[in-house]
Amino acid sequence: MPSESRMTQHLDPRSPWVLSTHDLGKRPGTMRQMTLTLPAPANLGVDMIGVPKDAEVELDLRLEAVMEGVLVSGTAHAPLAGECARCLDPITSDIEVDLQELFFYSDEDASEEDSLLDGELLDLEPTFRDAAVLALPLSPVCREECEGLCTECGIKLAEAGADHRHEKIDARWASLQGLVSENDNDQEK
């Protein structure tokens, strides 16, 4: 029984993240260096932080033809925007990730998870997306010393000062709290 080919949707050569490998041919050892600035794809982040849609992503890449396909390696640098996990202030930062992916010429050599070339085209967006999301902090902070918010009233602890406190009454004694005040008033009379 012949093996079933993976169904691939054809890539749009006009898409910014789709690159042509035409000049590499299928000649192992052929290499091309490139520097690109591409718009960030949508929905690239985690709950508290991410790369803003259409932000400039700077790529420094090397495309190299190998026996099985085209090896893409390099780095990507992108801005980040989000909010501090402790005080909820807006924060900005940047991220640099390493990229490395082998795009196979045919699905005969590739496993289910491997990337395939669509003719002479490859889509770099999934590779960048995976690398960027894995490198994002799950709990970003505006600064390491950030004290966060008061759990009682929600004020920023950095602005509240060292003497910020709330009177804590043990729930077991709370019903007696009113009696203390009433007794004090009775004794004053």
Short mmCIF file of N, CA, C and O in Angstrom, two decimals, residues 57-168:
data_model
loop_
_atom_site.label_atom_id
_atom_site.label_comp_id
_atom_site.label_asym_id
_atom_site.label_seq_id
_atom_site.Cartn_x
_atom_site.Cartn_y
_atom_site.Cartn_z
N VAL A 57 10.23 42.93 13.33
CA VAL A 57 11.05 41.81 13.76
C VAL A 57 12.28 41.79 12.86
O VAL A 57 12.16 41.68 11.64
N GLU A 58 13.45 41.92 13.46
CA GLU A 58 14.70 41.92 12.70
C GLU A 58 15.27 40.51 12.66
O GLU A 58 15.46 39.89 13.70
N LEU A 59 15.51 40.03 11.46
CA LEU A 59 16.02 38.67 11.26
C LEU A 59 17.39 38.71 10.62
O LEU A 59 17.61 39.46 9.67
N ASP A 60 18.29 37.92 11.14
CA ASP A 60 19.60 37.72 10.55
C ASP A 60 19.70 36.22 10.28
O ASP A 60 19.83 35.42 11.21
N LEU A 61 19.60 35.83 9.00
CA LEU A 61 19.42 34.43 8.64
C LEU A 61 20.50 33.90 7.72
O LEU A 61 21.13 34.66 6.97
N ARG A 62 20.64 32.58 7.78
CA ARG A 62 21.48 31.86 6.84
C ARG A 62 20.66 30.70 6.30
O ARG A 62 20.18 29.87 7.07
N LEU A 63 20.49 30.65 4.99
CA LEU A 63 19.80 29.55 4.33
C LEU A 63 20.85 28.70 3.64
O LEU A 63 21.66 29.23 2.87
N GLU A 64 20.84 27.41 3.93
CA GLU A 64 21.86 26.52 3.39
C GLU A 64 21.20 25.26 2.83
O GLU A 64 20.43 24.60 3.52
N ALA A 65 21.51 24.94 1.57
CA ALA A 65 21.00 23.72 0.96
C ALA A 65 21.80 22.54 1.50
O ALA A 65 23.02 22.56 1.53
N VAL A 66 21.08 21.53 1.97
CA VAL A 66 21.70 20.29 2.44
C VAL A 66 21.04 19.14 1.67
O VAL A 66 20.14 19.36 0.88
N MET A 67 21.48 17.92 1.89
CA MET A 67 20.96 16.78 1.14
C MET A 67 19.45 16.64 1.25
O MET A 67 18.77 16.40 0.26
N GLU A 68 18.90 16.81 2.47
CA GLU A 68 17.47 16.57 2.71
C GLU A 68 16.59 17.77 2.40
O GLU A 68 15.38 17.61 2.25
N GLY A 69 17.16 18.97 2.38
CA GLY A 69 16.34 20.16 2.20
C GLY A 69 17.13 21.43 2.40
O GLY A 69 18.30 21.51 2.04
N VAL A 70 16.48 22.42 3.02
CA VAL A 70 17.12 23.72 3.26
C VAL A 70 17.14 23.95 4.78
O VAL A 70 16.10 23.93 5.44
N LEU A 71 18.34 24.16 5.30
CA LEU A 71 18.53 24.45 6.72
C LEU A 71 18.54 25.97 6.90
O LEU A 71 19.35 26.66 6.31
N VAL A 72 17.62 26.45 7.73
CA VAL A 72 17.55 27.88 8.05
C VAL A 72 18.03 28.05 9.48
O VAL A 72 17.53 27.39 10.40
N SER A 73 19.00 28.92 9.68
CA SER A 73 19.47 29.21 11.03
C SER A 73 19.74 30.70 11.14
O SER A 73 19.96 31.39 10.15
N GLY A 74 19.69 31.20 12.36
CA GLY A 74 19.95 32.62 12.58
C GLY A 74 19.30 33.10 13.86
O GLY A 74 19.00 32.31 14.76
N THR A 75 19.08 34.42 13.92
CA THR A 75 18.48 35.03 15.10
C THR A 75 17.34 35.96 14.69
O THR A 75 17.31 36.46 13.57
N ALA A 76 16.44 36.17 15.62
CA ALA A 76 15.34 37.12 15.44
C ALA A 76 15.29 38.02 16.67
O ALA A 76 15.44 37.56 17.80
N HIS A 77 15.11 39.30 16.43
CA HIS A 77 15.04 40.29 17.50
C HIS A 77 13.71 41.02 17.36
O HIS A 77 13.39 41.52 16.27
N ALA A 78 12.93 41.07 18.46
CA ALA A 78 11.59 41.69 18.39
C ALA A 78 11.29 42.44 19.67
O ALA A 78 11.76 42.07 20.75
N PRO A 79 10.47 43.49 19.58
CA PRO A 79 10.04 44.22 20.78
C PRO A 79 8.93 43.45 21.51
O PRO A 79 8.21 42.67 20.90
N LEU A 80 8.83 43.70 22.81
CA LEU A 80 7.78 43.09 23.63
C LEU A 80 6.97 44.18 24.31
O LEU A 80 7.50 45.24 24.63
N ALA A 81 5.71 43.91 24.53
CA ALA A 81 4.85 44.80 25.29
C ALA A 81 3.92 43.95 26.14
O ALA A 81 3.48 42.88 25.71
N GLY A 82 3.64 44.44 27.34
CA GLY A 82 2.75 43.69 28.23
C GLY A 82 2.55 44.44 29.52
O GLY A 82 2.63 45.66 29.57
N GLU A 83 2.30 43.67 30.58
CA GLU A 83 2.13 44.29 31.89
C GLU A 83 2.83 43.46 32.96
O GLU A 83 2.98 42.24 32.82
N CYS A 84 3.25 44.16 33.99
CA CYS A 84 3.96 43.53 35.10
C CYS A 84 3.01 42.58 35.82
O CYS A 84 1.87 42.93 36.12
N ALA A 85 3.48 41.38 36.11
CA ALA A 85 2.66 40.38 36.78
C ALA A 85 2.42 40.73 38.25
O ALA A 85 1.50 40.20 38.87
N ARG A 86 3.21 41.65 38.80
CA ARG A 86 3.06 42.01 40.22
C ARG A 86 2.23 43.27 40.42
O ARG A 86 1.36 43.30 41.27
N CYS A 87 2.54 44.35 39.66
CA CYS A 87 1.84 45.62 39.89
C CYS A 87 0.93 46.03 38.75
O CYS A 87 0.25 47.04 38.84
N LEU A 88 0.94 45.29 37.65
CA LEU A 88 0.09 45.51 36.48
C LEU A 88 0.42 46.78 35.69
O LEU A 88 -0.35 47.21 34.85
N ASP A 89 1.58 47.39 35.96
CA ASP A 89 2.03 48.53 35.15
C ASP A 89 2.41 48.05 33.76
O ASP A 89 2.91 46.93 33.61
N PRO A 90 2.22 48.89 32.75
CA PRO A 90 2.67 48.50 31.40
C PRO A 90 4.19 48.39 31.35
O PRO A 90 4.89 49.17 32.01
N ILE A 91 4.69 47.41 30.62
CA ILE A 91 6.14 47.24 30.46
C ILE A 91 6.46 47.01 28.99
O ILE A 91 5.64 46.51 28.23
N THR A 92 7.65 47.42 28.61
CA THR A 92 8.17 47.14 27.28
C THR A 92 9.57 46.56 27.44
O THR A 92 10.27 46.85 28.41
N SER A 93 9.93 45.74 26.51
CA SER A 93 11.22 45.07 26.54
C SER A 93 11.50 44.60 25.13
O SER A 93 10.85 45.03 24.18
N ASP A 94 12.46 43.72 24.99
CA ASP A 94 12.70 43.09 23.69
C ASP A 94 13.19 41.67 23.92
O ASP A 94 13.52 41.29 25.04
N ILE A 95 13.19 40.92 22.85
CA ILE A 95 13.57 39.52 22.94
C ILE A 95 14.44 39.17 21.74
O ILE A 95 14.23 39.71 20.64
N GLU A 96 15.42 38.32 21.97
CA GLU A 96 16.22 37.80 20.87
C GLU A 96 16.22 36.28 20.98
O GLU A 96 16.49 35.74 22.07
N VAL A 97 15.85 35.62 19.90
CA VAL A 97 15.78 34.16 19.90
C VAL A 97 16.60 33.60 18.76
O VAL A 97 16.79 34.23 17.73
N ASP A 98 17.11 32.39 18.99
CA ASP A 98 17.82 31.67 17.95
C ASP A 98 16.82 30.85 17.15
O ASP A 98 15.88 30.27 17.72
N LEU A 99 17.03 30.81 15.86
CA LEU A 99 16.16 30.03 14.97
C LEU A 99 16.99 28.95 14.29
O LEU A 99 18.12 29.21 13.87
N GLN A 100 16.43 27.76 14.18
CA GLN A 100 17.06 26.71 13.40
C GLN A 100 15.98 25.71 13.01
O GLN A 100 15.30 25.15 13.87
N GLU A 101 15.82 25.51 11.72
CA GLU A 101 14.78 24.61 11.21
C GLU A 101 15.25 24.03 9.88
O GLU A 101 15.78 24.75 9.03
N LEU A 102 15.02 22.75 9.72
CA LEU A 102 15.31 22.08 8.45
C LEU A 102 13.99 21.91 7.72
O LEU A 102 13.07 21.28 8.23
N PHE A 103 13.91 22.49 6.53
CA PHE A 103 12.73 22.37 5.67
C PHE A 103 13.05 21.29 4.64
O PHE A 103 13.93 21.46 3.79
N PHE A 104 12.33 20.17 4.72
CA PHE A 104 12.60 19.03 3.85
C PHE A 104 12.05 19.26 2.44
O PHE A 104 11.01 19.89 2.26
N TYR A 105 12.78 18.71 1.44
CA TYR A 105 12.32 18.78 0.05
C TYR A 105 11.04 17.96 -0.14
O TYR A 105 10.15 18.39 -0.86
N SER A 106 10.98 16.77 0.47
CA SER A 106 9.79 15.92 0.28
C SER A 106 9.39 15.30 1.61
O SER A 106 10.20 15.15 2.52
N ASP A 107 8.12 14.89 1.67
CA ASP A 107 7.63 14.30 2.91
C ASP A 107 8.10 12.87 3.10
O ASP A 107 7.89 12.27 4.15
N GLU A 108 8.78 12.29 2.11
CA GLU A 108 9.33 10.93 2.25
C GLU A 108 10.43 10.90 3.29
O GLU A 108 10.60 9.91 4.02
N ASP A 109 11.23 11.98 3.37
CA ASP A 109 12.33 12.05 4.33
C ASP A 109 11.91 12.63 5.67
O ASP A 109 12.62 12.50 6.66
N ALA A 110 10.75 13.26 5.70
CA ALA A 110 10.33 14.01 6.89
C ALA A 110 9.38 13.20 7.76
O ALA A 110 8.66 12.34 7.28
N SER A 111 9.40 13.51 9.04
CA SER A 111 8.41 12.92 9.96
C SER A 111 7.20 13.85 10.01
O SER A 111 7.18 14.92 9.40
N GLU A 112 6.22 13.45 10.78
CA GLU A 112 4.96 14.20 10.88
C GLU A 112 5.17 15.64 11.37
O GLU A 112 4.48 16.55 10.95
N GLU A 113 6.13 15.85 12.28
CA GLU A 113 6.34 17.18 12.89
C GLU A 113 7.29 18.06 12.09
O GLU A 113 7.44 19.23 12.40
N ASP A 114 7.98 17.51 11.10
CA ASP A 114 8.97 18.27 10.35
C ASP A 114 8.32 19.26 9.39
O ASP A 114 7.19 19.08 8.96
N SER A 115 9.09 20.29 9.03
CA SER A 115 8.63 21.31 8.09
C SER A 115 8.99 20.89 6.67
O SER A 115 10.04 20.30 6.43
N LEU A 116 8.11 21.25 5.74
CA LEU A 116 8.33 20.93 4.33
C LEU A 116 8.42 22.20 3.50
O LEU A 116 7.80 23.20 3.81
N LEU A 117 9.19 22.11 2.41
CA LEU A 117 9.20 23.18 1.41
C LEU A 117 7.96 23.02 0.56
O LEU A 117 7.51 21.90 0.30
N ASP A 118 7.42 24.12 0.12
CA ASP A 118 6.33 24.12 -0.85
C ASP A 118 6.96 24.53 -2.17
O ASP A 118 7.06 25.73 -2.45
N GLY A 119 7.43 23.57 -2.93
CA GLY A 119 8.20 23.88 -4.13
C GLY A 119 9.52 24.48 -3.70
O GLY A 119 10.35 23.81 -3.08
N GLU A 120 9.70 25.76 -3.97
CA GLU A 120 10.92 26.46 -3.56
C GLU A 120 10.66 27.45 -2.43
O GLU A 120 11.49 28.27 -2.11
N LEU A 121 9.48 27.37 -1.84
CA LEU A 121 9.09 28.32 -0.80
C LEU A 121 9.09 27.67 0.58
O LEU A 121 8.76 26.50 0.73
N LEU A 122 9.44 28.48 1.58
CA LEU A 122 9.33 28.03 2.97
C LEU A 122 8.67 29.12 3.79
O LEU A 122 8.79 30.31 3.49
N ASP A 123 7.94 28.71 4.82
CA ASP A 123 7.25 29.65 5.71
C ASP A 123 7.99 29.68 7.04
O ASP A 123 7.99 28.70 7.79
N LEU A 124 8.61 30.81 7.34
CA LEU A 124 9.41 30.96 8.54
C LEU A 124 8.59 31.36 9.77
O LEU A 124 9.07 31.25 10.89
N GLU A 125 7.34 31.78 9.57
CA GLU A 125 6.53 32.25 10.70
C GLU A 125 6.35 31.21 11.80
O GLU A 125 6.56 31.53 12.98
N PRO A 126 5.99 29.95 11.51
CA PRO A 126 5.84 28.98 12.62
C PRO A 126 7.14 28.76 13.41
O PRO A 126 7.10 28.59 14.62
N THR A 127 8.27 28.79 12.73
CA THR A 127 9.56 28.61 13.40
C THR A 127 9.81 29.78 14.35
O THR A 127 10.20 29.59 15.51
N PHE A 128 9.58 31.00 13.87
CA PHE A 128 9.76 32.19 14.72
C PHE A 128 8.76 32.17 15.86
O PHE A 128 9.10 32.44 17.01
N ARG A 129 7.50 31.86 15.58
CA ARG A 129 6.45 31.84 16.59
C ARG A 129 6.81 30.87 17.73
O ARG A 129 6.74 31.22 18.90
N ASP A 130 7.23 29.66 17.38
CA ASP A 130 7.58 28.66 18.40
C ASP A 130 8.75 29.14 19.26
O ASP A 130 8.70 29.04 20.49
N ALA A 131 9.79 29.66 18.63
CA ALA A 131 10.97 30.12 19.37
C ALA A 131 10.63 31.30 20.27
O ALA A 131 11.05 31.36 21.44
N ALA A 132 9.86 32.25 19.77
CA ALA A 132 9.53 33.46 20.54
C ALA A 132 8.64 33.13 21.74
O ALA A 132 8.91 33.58 22.86
N VAL A 133 7.60 32.35 21.53
CA VAL A 133 6.67 32.05 22.62
C VAL A 133 7.37 31.25 23.73
O VAL A 133 7.15 31.49 24.91
N LEU A 134 8.25 30.34 23.35
CA LEU A 134 8.98 29.57 24.36
C LEU A 134 9.94 30.43 25.18
O LEU A 134 10.24 30.11 26.33
N ALA A 135 10.41 31.52 24.60
CA ALA A 135 11.37 32.38 25.29
C ALA A 135 10.71 33.47 26.14
O ALA A 135 11.38 34.13 26.92
N LEU A 136 9.41 33.66 26.01
CA LEU A 136 8.72 34.72 26.76
C LEU A 136 8.62 34.38 28.24
O LEU A 136 8.39 33.22 28.60
N PRO A 137 8.78 35.38 29.11
CA PRO A 137 8.61 35.13 30.55
C PRO A 137 7.12 34.91 30.86
O PRO A 137 6.27 35.63 30.34
N LEU A 138 6.82 33.93 31.68
CA LEU A 138 5.42 33.69 32.05
C LEU A 138 4.91 34.72 33.05
O LEU A 138 3.73 35.03 33.07
N SER A 139 5.81 35.25 33.87
CA SER A 139 5.46 36.29 34.84
C SER A 139 6.43 37.45 34.70
O SER A 139 7.35 37.60 35.51
N PRO A 140 6.22 38.30 33.70
CA PRO A 140 7.15 39.42 33.52
C PRO A 140 7.00 40.45 34.63
O PRO A 140 5.90 40.63 35.17
N VAL A 141 8.10 41.08 35.00
CA VAL A 141 8.06 42.12 36.03
C VAL A 141 8.69 43.39 35.50
O VAL A 141 9.59 43.36 34.67
N CYS A 142 8.20 44.53 36.00
CA CYS A 142 8.73 45.82 35.58
C CYS A 142 10.15 46.01 36.09
O CYS A 142 10.98 46.63 35.44
N ARG A 143 10.42 45.48 37.28
CA ARG A 143 11.76 45.46 37.84
C ARG A 143 11.78 44.37 38.89
O ARG A 143 10.76 44.03 39.48
N GLU A 144 12.95 43.79 39.14
CA GLU A 144 13.05 42.65 40.04
C GLU A 144 12.57 42.98 41.45
O GLU A 144 12.03 42.13 42.14
N GLU A 145 12.74 44.24 41.89
CA GLU A 145 12.35 44.63 43.24
C GLU A 145 10.88 44.99 43.36
O GLU A 145 10.43 45.41 44.43
N CYS A 146 10.10 44.88 42.29
CA CYS A 146 8.69 45.26 42.32
C CYS A 146 7.97 44.51 43.43
O CYS A 146 8.03 43.29 43.51
N GLU A 147 7.30 45.27 44.30
CA GLU A 147 6.61 44.69 45.45
C GLU A 147 5.20 44.26 45.12
O GLU A 147 4.57 43.54 45.89
N GLY A 148 4.65 44.76 44.01
CA GLY A 148 3.31 44.37 43.61
C GLY A 148 2.23 45.23 44.25
O GLY A 148 2.47 46.37 44.63
N LEU A 149 1.05 44.66 44.39
CA LEU A 149 -0.11 45.35 44.93
C LEU A 149 -0.48 44.78 46.29
O LEU A 149 -0.25 43.60 46.57
N CYS A 150 -1.07 45.61 47.13
CA CYS A 150 -1.57 45.15 48.42
C CYS A 150 -2.75 44.21 48.18
O CYS A 150 -3.67 44.54 47.42
N THR A 151 -2.73 43.07 48.82
CA THR A 151 -3.81 42.10 48.61
C THR A 151 -5.11 42.53 49.27
O THR A 151 -6.17 42.03 48.91
N GLU A 152 -5.05 43.48 50.20
CA GLU A 152 -6.25 43.95 50.88
C GLU A 152 -6.95 45.07 50.11
O GLU A 152 -8.15 45.03 49.91
N CYS A 153 -6.17 46.09 49.71
CA CYS A 153 -6.80 47.28 49.12
C CYS A 153 -6.41 47.54 47.67
O CYS A 153 -7.01 48.39 47.02
N GLY A 154 -5.38 46.86 47.16
CA GLY A 154 -5.00 47.00 45.76
C GLY A 154 -4.05 48.15 45.45
O GLY A 154 -3.71 48.36 44.30
N ILE A 155 -3.62 48.90 46.45
CA ILE A 155 -2.70 50.00 46.21
C ILE A 155 -1.31 49.44 45.91
O ILE A 155 -0.95 48.36 46.38
N LYS A 156 -0.54 50.17 45.10
CA LYS A 156 0.84 49.74 44.81
C LYS A 156 1.66 49.86 46.09
O LYS A 156 1.72 50.92 46.70
N LEU A 157 2.30 48.76 46.46
CA LEU A 157 3.08 48.76 47.70
C LEU A 157 4.28 49.70 47.62
O LEU A 157 4.68 50.27 48.64
N ALA A 158 4.83 49.91 46.44
CA ALA A 158 5.97 50.82 46.29
C ALA A 158 5.56 52.26 46.60
O ALA A 158 6.36 53.05 47.11
N GLU A 159 4.31 52.63 46.32
CA GLU A 159 3.82 53.98 46.57
C GLU A 159 3.22 54.13 47.96
O GLU A 159 3.09 55.23 48.47
N ALA A 160 2.83 53.01 48.59
CA ALA A 160 2.14 53.06 49.88
C ALA A 160 3.08 53.39 51.03
O ALA A 160 2.65 53.93 52.05
N GLY A 161 4.32 53.04 50.90
CA GLY A 161 5.26 53.29 52.00
C GLY A 161 5.39 52.08 52.91
O GLY A 161 4.57 51.17 52.88
N ALA A 162 6.42 52.14 53.76
CA ALA A 162 6.74 50.99 54.62
C ALA A 162 5.70 50.79 55.72
O ALA A 162 5.58 49.70 56.26
N ASP A 163 4.96 51.85 56.09
CA ASP A 163 4.01 51.73 57.20
C ASP A 163 2.61 51.32 56.75
O ASP A 163 1.68 51.34 57.55
N HIS A 164 2.44 50.93 55.51
CA HIS A 164 1.12 50.51 55.00
C HIS A 164 0.71 49.19 55.64
O HIS A 164 1.39 48.18 55.49
N ARG A 165 -0.38 49.23 56.40
CA ARG A 165 -0.87 48.03 57.07
C ARG A 165 -2.40 48.05 57.10
O ARG A 165 -3.02 49.09 57.00
N HIS A 166 -2.95 46.89 57.31
CA HIS A 166 -4.40 46.76 57.53
C HIS A 166 -4.58 46.00 58.83
O HIS A 166 -3.86 45.04 59.10
N GLU A 167 -5.56 46.47 59.65
CA GLU A 167 -5.83 45.78 60.90
C GLU A 167 -6.44 44.43 60.56
O GLU A 167 -7.42 44.34 59.83
N LYS A 168 -5.83 43.41 61.09
CA LYS A 168 -6.33 42.06 60.83
C LYS A 168 -7.02 41.54 62.07
O LYS A 168 -6.43 41.50 63.15
#
